PDB file of C-alpha atoms in Angstrom:
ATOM      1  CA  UNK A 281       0.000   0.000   0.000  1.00  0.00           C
ATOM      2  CA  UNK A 282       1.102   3.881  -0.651  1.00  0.00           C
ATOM      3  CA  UNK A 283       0.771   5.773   2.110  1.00  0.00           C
ATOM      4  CA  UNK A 284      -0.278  10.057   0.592  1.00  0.00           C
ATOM      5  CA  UNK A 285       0.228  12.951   2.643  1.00  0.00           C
ATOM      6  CA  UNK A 286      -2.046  15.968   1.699  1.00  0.00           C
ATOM      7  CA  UNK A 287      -1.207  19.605   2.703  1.00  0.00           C
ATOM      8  CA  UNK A 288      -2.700  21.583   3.651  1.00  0.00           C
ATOM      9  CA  UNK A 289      -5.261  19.903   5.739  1.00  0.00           C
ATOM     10  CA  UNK A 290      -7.730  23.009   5.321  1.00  0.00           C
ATOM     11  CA  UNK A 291      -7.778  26.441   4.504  1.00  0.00           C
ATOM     12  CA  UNK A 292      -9.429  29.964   4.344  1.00  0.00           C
ATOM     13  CA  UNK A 293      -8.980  31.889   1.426  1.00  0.00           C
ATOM     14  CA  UNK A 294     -10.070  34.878   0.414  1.00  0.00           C
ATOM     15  CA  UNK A 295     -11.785  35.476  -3.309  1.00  0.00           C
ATOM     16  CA  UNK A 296      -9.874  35.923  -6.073  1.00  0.00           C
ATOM     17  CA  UNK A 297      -6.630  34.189  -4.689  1.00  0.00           C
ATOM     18  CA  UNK A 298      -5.279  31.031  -5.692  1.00  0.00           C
ATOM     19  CA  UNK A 299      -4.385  27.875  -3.344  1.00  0.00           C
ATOM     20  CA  UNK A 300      -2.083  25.715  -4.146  1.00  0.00           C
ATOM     21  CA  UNK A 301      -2.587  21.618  -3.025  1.00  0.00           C
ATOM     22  CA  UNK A 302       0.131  19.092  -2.801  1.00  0.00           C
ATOM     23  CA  UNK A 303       0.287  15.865  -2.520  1.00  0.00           C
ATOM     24  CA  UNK A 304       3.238  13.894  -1.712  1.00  0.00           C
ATOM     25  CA  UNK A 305       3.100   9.385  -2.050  1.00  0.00           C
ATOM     26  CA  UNK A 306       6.154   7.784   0.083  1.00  0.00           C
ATOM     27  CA  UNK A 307       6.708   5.028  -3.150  1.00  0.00           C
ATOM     28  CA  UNK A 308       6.696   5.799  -7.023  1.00  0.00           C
ATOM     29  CA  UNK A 309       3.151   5.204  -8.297  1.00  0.00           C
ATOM     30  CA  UNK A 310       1.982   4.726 -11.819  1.00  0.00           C
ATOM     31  CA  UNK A 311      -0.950   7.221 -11.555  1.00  0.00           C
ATOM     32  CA  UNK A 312      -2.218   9.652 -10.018  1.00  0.00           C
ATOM     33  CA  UNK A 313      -5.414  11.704  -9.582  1.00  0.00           C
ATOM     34  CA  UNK A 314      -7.174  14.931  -8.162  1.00  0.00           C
ATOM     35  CA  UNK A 315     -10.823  14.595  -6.820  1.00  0.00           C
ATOM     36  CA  UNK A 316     -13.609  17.351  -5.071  1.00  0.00           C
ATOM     37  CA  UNK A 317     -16.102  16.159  -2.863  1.00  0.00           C
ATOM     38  CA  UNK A 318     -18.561  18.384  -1.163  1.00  0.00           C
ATOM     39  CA  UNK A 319     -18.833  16.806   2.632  1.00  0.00           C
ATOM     40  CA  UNK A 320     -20.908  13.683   2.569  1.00  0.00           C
ATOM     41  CA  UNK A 321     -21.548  13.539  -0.719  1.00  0.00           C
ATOM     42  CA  UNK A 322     -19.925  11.541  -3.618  1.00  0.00           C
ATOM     43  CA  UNK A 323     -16.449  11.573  -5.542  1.00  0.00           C
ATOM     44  CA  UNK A 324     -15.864  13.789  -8.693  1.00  0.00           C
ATOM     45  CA  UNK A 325     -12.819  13.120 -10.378  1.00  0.00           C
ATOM     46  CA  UNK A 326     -11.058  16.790 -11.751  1.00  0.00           C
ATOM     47  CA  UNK A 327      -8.014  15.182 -13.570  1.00  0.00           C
ATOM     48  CA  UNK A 328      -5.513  13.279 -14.057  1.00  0.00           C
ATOM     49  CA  UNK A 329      -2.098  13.991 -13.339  1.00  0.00           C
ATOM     50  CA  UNK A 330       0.150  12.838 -15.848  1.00  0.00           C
ATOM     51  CA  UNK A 331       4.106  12.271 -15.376  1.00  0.00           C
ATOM     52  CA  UNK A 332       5.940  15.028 -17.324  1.00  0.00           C
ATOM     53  CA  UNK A 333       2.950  16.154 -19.412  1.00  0.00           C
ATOM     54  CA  UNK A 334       0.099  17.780 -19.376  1.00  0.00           C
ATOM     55  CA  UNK A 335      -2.787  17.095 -16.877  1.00  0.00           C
ATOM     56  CA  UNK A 336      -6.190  14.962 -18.221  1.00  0.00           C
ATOM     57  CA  UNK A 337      -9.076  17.193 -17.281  1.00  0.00           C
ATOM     58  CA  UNK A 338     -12.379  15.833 -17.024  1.00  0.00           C
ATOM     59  CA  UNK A 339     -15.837  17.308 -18.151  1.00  0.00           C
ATOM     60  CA  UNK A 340     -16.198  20.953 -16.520  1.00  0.00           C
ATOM     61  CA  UNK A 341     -12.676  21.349 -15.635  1.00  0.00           C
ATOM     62  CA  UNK A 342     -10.378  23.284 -17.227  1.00  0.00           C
ATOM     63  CA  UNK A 343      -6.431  23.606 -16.852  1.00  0.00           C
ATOM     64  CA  UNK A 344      -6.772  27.798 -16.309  1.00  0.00           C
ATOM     65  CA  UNK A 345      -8.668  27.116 -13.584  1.00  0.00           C
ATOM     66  CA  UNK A 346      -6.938  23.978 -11.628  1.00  0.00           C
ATOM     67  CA  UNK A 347      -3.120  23.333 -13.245  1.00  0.00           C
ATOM     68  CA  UNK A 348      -1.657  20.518 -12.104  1.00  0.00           C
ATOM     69  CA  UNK A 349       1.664  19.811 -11.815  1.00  0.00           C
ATOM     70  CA  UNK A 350       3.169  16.406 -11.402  1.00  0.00           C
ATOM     71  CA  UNK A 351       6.879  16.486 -12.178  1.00  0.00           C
ATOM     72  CA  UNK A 352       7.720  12.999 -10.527  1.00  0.00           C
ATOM     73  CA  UNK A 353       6.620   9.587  -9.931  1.00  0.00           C
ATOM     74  CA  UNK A 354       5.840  10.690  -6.695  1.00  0.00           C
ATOM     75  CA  UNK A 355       4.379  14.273  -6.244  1.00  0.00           C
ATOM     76  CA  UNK A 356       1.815  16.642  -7.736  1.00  0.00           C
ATOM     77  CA  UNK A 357       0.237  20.020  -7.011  1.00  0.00           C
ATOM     78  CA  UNK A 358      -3.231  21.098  -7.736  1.00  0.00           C
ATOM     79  CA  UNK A 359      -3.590  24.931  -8.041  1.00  0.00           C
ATOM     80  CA  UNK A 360      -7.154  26.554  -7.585  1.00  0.00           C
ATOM     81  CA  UNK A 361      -7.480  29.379  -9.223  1.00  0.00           C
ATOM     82  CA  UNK A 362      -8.873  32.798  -8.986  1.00  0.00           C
ATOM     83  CA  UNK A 363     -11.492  31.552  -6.197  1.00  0.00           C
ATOM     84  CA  UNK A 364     -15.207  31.762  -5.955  1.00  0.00           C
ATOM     85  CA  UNK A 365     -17.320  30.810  -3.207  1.00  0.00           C
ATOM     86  CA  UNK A 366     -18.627  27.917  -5.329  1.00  0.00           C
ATOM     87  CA  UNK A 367     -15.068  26.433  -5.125  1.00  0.00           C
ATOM     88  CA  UNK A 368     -15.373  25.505  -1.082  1.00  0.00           C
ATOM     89  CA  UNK A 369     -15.004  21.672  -1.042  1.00  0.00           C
ATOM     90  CA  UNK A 370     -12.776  19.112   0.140  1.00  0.00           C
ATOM     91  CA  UNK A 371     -10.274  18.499  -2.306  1.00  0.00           C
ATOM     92  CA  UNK A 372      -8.662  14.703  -2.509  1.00  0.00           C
ATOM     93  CA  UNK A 373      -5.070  13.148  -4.055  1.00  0.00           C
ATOM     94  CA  UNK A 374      -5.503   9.726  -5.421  1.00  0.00           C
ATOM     95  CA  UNK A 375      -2.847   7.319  -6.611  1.00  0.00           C
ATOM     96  CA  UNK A 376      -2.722   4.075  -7.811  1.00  0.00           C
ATOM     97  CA  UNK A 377      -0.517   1.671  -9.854  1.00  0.00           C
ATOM     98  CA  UNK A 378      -1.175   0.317 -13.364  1.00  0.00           C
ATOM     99  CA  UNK A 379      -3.722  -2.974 -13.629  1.00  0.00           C
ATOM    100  CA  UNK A 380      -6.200  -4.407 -11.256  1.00  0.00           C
ATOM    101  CA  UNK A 381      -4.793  -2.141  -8.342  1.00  0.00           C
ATOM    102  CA  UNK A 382      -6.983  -0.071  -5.807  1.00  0.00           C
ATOM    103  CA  UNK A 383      -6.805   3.596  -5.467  1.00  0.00           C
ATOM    104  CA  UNK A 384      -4.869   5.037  -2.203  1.00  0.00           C
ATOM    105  CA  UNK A 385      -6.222   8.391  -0.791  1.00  0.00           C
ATOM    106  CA  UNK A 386      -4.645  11.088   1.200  1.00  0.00           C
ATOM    107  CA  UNK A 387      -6.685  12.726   3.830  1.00  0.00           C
ATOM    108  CA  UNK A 388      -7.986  15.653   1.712  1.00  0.00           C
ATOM    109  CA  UNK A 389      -7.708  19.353   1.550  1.00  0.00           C
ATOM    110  CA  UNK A 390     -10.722  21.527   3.180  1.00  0.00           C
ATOM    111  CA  UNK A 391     -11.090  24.594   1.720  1.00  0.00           C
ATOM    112  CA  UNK A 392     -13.732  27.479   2.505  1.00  0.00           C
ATOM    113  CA  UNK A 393     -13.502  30.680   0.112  1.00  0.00           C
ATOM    114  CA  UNK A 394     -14.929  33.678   1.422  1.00  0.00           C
TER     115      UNK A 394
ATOM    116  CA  UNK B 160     -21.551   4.580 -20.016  1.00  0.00           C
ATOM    117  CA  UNK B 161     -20.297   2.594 -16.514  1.00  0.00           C
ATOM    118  CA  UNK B 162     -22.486   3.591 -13.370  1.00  0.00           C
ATOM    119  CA  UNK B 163     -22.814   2.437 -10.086  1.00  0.00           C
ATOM    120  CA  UNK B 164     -25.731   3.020  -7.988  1.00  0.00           C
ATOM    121  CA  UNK B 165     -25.843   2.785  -4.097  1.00  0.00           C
ATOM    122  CA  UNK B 166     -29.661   2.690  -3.108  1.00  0.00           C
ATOM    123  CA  UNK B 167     -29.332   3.396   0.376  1.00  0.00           C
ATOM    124  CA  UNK B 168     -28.721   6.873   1.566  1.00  0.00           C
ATOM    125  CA  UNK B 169     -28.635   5.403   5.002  1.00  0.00           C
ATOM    126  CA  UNK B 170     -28.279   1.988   6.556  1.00  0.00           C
ATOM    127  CA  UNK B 171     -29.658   1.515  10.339  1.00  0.00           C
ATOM    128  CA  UNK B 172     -27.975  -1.618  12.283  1.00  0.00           C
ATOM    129  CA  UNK B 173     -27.768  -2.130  16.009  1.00  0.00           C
ATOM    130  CA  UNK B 174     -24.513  -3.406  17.136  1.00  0.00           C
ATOM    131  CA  UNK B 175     -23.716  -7.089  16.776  1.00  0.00           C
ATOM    132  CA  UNK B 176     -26.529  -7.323  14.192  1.00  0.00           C
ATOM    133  CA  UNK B 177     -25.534  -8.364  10.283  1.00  0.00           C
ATOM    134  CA  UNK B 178     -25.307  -5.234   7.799  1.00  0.00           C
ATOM    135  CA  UNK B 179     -25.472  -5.279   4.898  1.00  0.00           C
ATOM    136  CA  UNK B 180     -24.718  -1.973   1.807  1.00  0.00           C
ATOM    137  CA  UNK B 181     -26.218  -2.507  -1.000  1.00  0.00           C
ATOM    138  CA  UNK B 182     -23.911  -1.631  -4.834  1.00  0.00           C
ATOM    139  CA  UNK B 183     -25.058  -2.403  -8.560  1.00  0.00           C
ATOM    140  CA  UNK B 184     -23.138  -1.576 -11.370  1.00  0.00           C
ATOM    141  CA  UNK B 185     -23.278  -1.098 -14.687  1.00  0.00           C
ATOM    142  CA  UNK B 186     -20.155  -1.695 -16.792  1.00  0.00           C
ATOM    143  CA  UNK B 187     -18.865  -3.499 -20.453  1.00  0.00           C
ATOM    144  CA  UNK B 188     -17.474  -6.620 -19.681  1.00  0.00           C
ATOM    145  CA  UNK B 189     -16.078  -7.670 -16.578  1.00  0.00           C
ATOM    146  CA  UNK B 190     -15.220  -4.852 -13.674  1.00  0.00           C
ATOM    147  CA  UNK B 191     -13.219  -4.412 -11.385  1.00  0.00           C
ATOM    148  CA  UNK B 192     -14.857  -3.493  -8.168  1.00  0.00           C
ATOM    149  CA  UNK B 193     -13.943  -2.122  -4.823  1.00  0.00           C
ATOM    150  CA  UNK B 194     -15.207  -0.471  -1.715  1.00  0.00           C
ATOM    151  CA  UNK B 195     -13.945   1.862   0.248  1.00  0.00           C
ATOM    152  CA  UNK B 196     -14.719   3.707   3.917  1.00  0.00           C
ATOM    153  CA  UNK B 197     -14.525   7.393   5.038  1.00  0.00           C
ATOM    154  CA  UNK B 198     -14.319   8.650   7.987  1.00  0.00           C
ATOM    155  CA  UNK B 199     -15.308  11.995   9.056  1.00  0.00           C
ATOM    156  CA  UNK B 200     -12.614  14.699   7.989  1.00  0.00           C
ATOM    157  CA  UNK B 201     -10.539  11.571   6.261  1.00  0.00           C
ATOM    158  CA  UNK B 202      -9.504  10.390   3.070  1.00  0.00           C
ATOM    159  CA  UNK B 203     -11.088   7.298   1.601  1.00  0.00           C
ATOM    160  CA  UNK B 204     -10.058   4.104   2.664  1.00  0.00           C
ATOM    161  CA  UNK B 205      -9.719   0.573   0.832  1.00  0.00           C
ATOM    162  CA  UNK B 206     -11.624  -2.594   1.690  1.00  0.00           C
ATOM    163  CA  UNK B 207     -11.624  -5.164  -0.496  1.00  0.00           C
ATOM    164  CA  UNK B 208     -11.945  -5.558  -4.470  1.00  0.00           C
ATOM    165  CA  UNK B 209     -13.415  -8.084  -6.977  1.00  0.00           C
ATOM    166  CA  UNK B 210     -11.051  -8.658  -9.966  1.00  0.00           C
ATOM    167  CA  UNK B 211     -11.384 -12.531 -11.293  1.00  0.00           C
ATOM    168  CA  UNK B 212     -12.048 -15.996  -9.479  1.00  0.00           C
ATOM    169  CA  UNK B 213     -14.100 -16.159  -6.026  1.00  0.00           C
ATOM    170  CA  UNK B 214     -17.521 -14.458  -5.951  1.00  0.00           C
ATOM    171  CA  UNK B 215     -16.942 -13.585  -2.116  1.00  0.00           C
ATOM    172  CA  UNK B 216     -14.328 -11.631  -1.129  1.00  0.00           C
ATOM    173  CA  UNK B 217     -12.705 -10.882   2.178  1.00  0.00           C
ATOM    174  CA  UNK B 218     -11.267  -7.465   3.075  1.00  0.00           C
ATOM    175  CA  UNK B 219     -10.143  -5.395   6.026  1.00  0.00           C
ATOM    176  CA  UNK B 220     -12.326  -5.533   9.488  1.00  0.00           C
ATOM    177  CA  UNK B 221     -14.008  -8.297   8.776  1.00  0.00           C
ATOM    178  CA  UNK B 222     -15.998  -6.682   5.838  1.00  0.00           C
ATOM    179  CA  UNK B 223     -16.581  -8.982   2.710  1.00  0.00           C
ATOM    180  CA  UNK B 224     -18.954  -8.467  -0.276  1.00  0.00           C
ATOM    181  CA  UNK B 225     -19.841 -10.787  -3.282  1.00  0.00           C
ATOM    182  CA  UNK B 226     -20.014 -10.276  -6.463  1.00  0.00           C
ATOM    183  CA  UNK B 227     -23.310 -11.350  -8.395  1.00  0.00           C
ATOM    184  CA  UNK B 228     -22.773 -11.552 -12.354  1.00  0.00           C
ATOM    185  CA  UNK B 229     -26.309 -12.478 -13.200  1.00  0.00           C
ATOM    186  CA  UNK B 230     -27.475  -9.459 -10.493  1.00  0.00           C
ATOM    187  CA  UNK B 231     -24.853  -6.840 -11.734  1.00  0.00           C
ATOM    188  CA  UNK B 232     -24.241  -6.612  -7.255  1.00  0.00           C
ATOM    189  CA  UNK B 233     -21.558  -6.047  -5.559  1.00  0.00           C
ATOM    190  CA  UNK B 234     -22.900  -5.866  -2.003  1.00  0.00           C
ATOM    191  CA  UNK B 235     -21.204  -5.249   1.574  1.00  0.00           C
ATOM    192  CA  UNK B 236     -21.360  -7.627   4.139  1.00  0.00           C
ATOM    193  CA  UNK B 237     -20.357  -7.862   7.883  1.00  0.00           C
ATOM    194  CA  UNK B 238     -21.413 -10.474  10.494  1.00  0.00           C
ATOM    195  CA  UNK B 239     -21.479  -8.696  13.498  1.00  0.00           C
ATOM    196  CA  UNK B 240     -21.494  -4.709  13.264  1.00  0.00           C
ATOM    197  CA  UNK B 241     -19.330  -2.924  15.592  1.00  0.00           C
ATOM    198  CA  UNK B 242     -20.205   1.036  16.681  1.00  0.00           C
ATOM    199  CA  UNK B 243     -16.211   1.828  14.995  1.00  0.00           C
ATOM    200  CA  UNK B 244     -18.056   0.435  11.857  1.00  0.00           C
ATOM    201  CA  UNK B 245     -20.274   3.492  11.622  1.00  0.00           C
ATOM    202  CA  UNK B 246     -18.766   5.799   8.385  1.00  0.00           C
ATOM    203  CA  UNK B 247     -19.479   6.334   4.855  1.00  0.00           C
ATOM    204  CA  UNK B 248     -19.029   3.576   2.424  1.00  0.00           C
ATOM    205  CA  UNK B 249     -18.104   3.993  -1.070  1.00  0.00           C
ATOM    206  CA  UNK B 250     -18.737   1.273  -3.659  1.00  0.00           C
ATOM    207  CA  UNK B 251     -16.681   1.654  -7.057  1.00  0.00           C
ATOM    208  CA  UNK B 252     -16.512  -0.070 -10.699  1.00  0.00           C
ATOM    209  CA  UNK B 253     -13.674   0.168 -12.910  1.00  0.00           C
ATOM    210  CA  UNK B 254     -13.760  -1.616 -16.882  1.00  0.00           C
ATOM    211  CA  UNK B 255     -10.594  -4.159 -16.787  1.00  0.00           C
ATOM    212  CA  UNK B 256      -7.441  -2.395 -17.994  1.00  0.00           C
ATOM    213  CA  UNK B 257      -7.223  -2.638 -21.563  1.00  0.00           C
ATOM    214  CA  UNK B 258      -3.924  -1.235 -21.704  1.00  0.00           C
ATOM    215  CA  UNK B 259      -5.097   2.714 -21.120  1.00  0.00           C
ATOM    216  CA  UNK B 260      -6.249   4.576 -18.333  1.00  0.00           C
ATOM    217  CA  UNK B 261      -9.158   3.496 -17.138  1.00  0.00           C
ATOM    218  CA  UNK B 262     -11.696   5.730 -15.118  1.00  0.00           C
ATOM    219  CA  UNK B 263     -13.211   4.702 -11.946  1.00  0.00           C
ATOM    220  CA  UNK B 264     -16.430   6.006 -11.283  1.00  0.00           C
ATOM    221  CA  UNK B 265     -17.657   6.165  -7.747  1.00  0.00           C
ATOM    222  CA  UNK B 266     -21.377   5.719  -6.158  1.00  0.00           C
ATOM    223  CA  UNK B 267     -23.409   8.207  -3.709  1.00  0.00           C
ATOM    224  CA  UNK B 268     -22.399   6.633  -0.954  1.00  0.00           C
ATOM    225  CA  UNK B 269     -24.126   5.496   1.757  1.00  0.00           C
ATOM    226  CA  UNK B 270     -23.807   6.604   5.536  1.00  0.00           C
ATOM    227  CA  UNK B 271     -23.498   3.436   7.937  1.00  0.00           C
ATOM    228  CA  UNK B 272     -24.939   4.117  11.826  1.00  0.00           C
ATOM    229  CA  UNK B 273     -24.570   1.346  13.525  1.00  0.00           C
ATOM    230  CA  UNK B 274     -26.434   1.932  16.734  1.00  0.00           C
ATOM    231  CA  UNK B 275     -25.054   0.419  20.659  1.00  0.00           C
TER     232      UNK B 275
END
């Protein structure tokens, strides 16, 4: 198992700023992933980090507004950008190795934009 | 498309009791499946996974689920609930690795109170 350490833990930004996530995985991992979850509620997947290239967004997201950086096997940042109020969630790293492997978590990001 | 639905907002058990959260799927050919736990102000946590062979599968504090081909299920099981057991429960489907990245799409979860 990979063991992910997420800072920060939480935060309270003001709108407008940016925040800056990272995620750090004590062994190389093949992939790795950035999720929001609103408290309680289900997983939605932002993008995927990709080793030395650029990020896989999903549906909705867009690189100006969360770049991701992932310039090892073992790290990667997720910026958000120019906040909103609509951006307060919990924001989780992923990883995961290639094949039938599960997915590790850290312990999330809380973020509150005022 | 692959879903995965979760029925069950909430499950009720009283402590020592069986409990059971319910997962279906909907995926092309054969999934992967997992489930995981949260805690409150946590990260998720892996339990077990179906990939090939045995429908039942065992996982981490005494949680197993089977999967159910014909039923498209992939429920969660415990014999005895514990009051620790009380969290959120994830259930997940992933298509088998075809050689790309493959997304994992995750269910509603449901919210586990197990009650002394």
């Amino acid at each position: 198992s990979a063991v992910i350490s997420q800072k920060p833990s939480r935060d309270i930004c003001q709108r407008g700023t940016s925040l800056t996530i990272q995620c750090q995985v004590d062994s190389q991992v093949t992939m790795m992933f950035w999720y929001r979850q609103q408290p309680g509620q289900s997983l939605t997947l932002i993008a995927t980090a990709n080793q030395g290239s650029e990020a896989t967004y999903e549906s909705g997201f867009v690189i100006d507004k969360f770049p991701i950086s992932r310039p090892n096997l073992t790290f990667s940042t997720l910026t958000v950008s120019n906040m909103s109020p609509e951006d307060s969630s919990i924001y989780l790293c992923s990883a995961r190795q290639g094949g039938p492997t599960e997915a590790f978590f850290g312990q999330g990001t809380r973020l509150t934009v005022v | 498309a692959q879903s995965v639905a979760q029925p069950e907002d909430q499950v009720n058990v009283a402590e020592g009791n069986p409990l059971t959260v319910k997962c279906t799927y909907s995926v092309s050919g054969n999934p992967y499946l997992f489930w995981y736990v949260q805690y409150p102000n946590r990260g998720l946590q892996f339990l077990l996974k179906y990939i090939t062979g045995d429908n039942l599968v065992k996982g981490s504090y005494g949680f197993e689920a089977e999967f159910n081909k014909s039923q498209t299920s992939f429920h969660l099981k415990k014999p005895s609930a514990l009051v620790s057991d009380s969290a959120l429960y994830f259930c997940a489907v992933r298509p088998p690795n075809s050689g790309g990245y493959q997304k994992v799409t995750f269910g509603t979860g449901t919210k586990l109170q197990v009650i002394p």
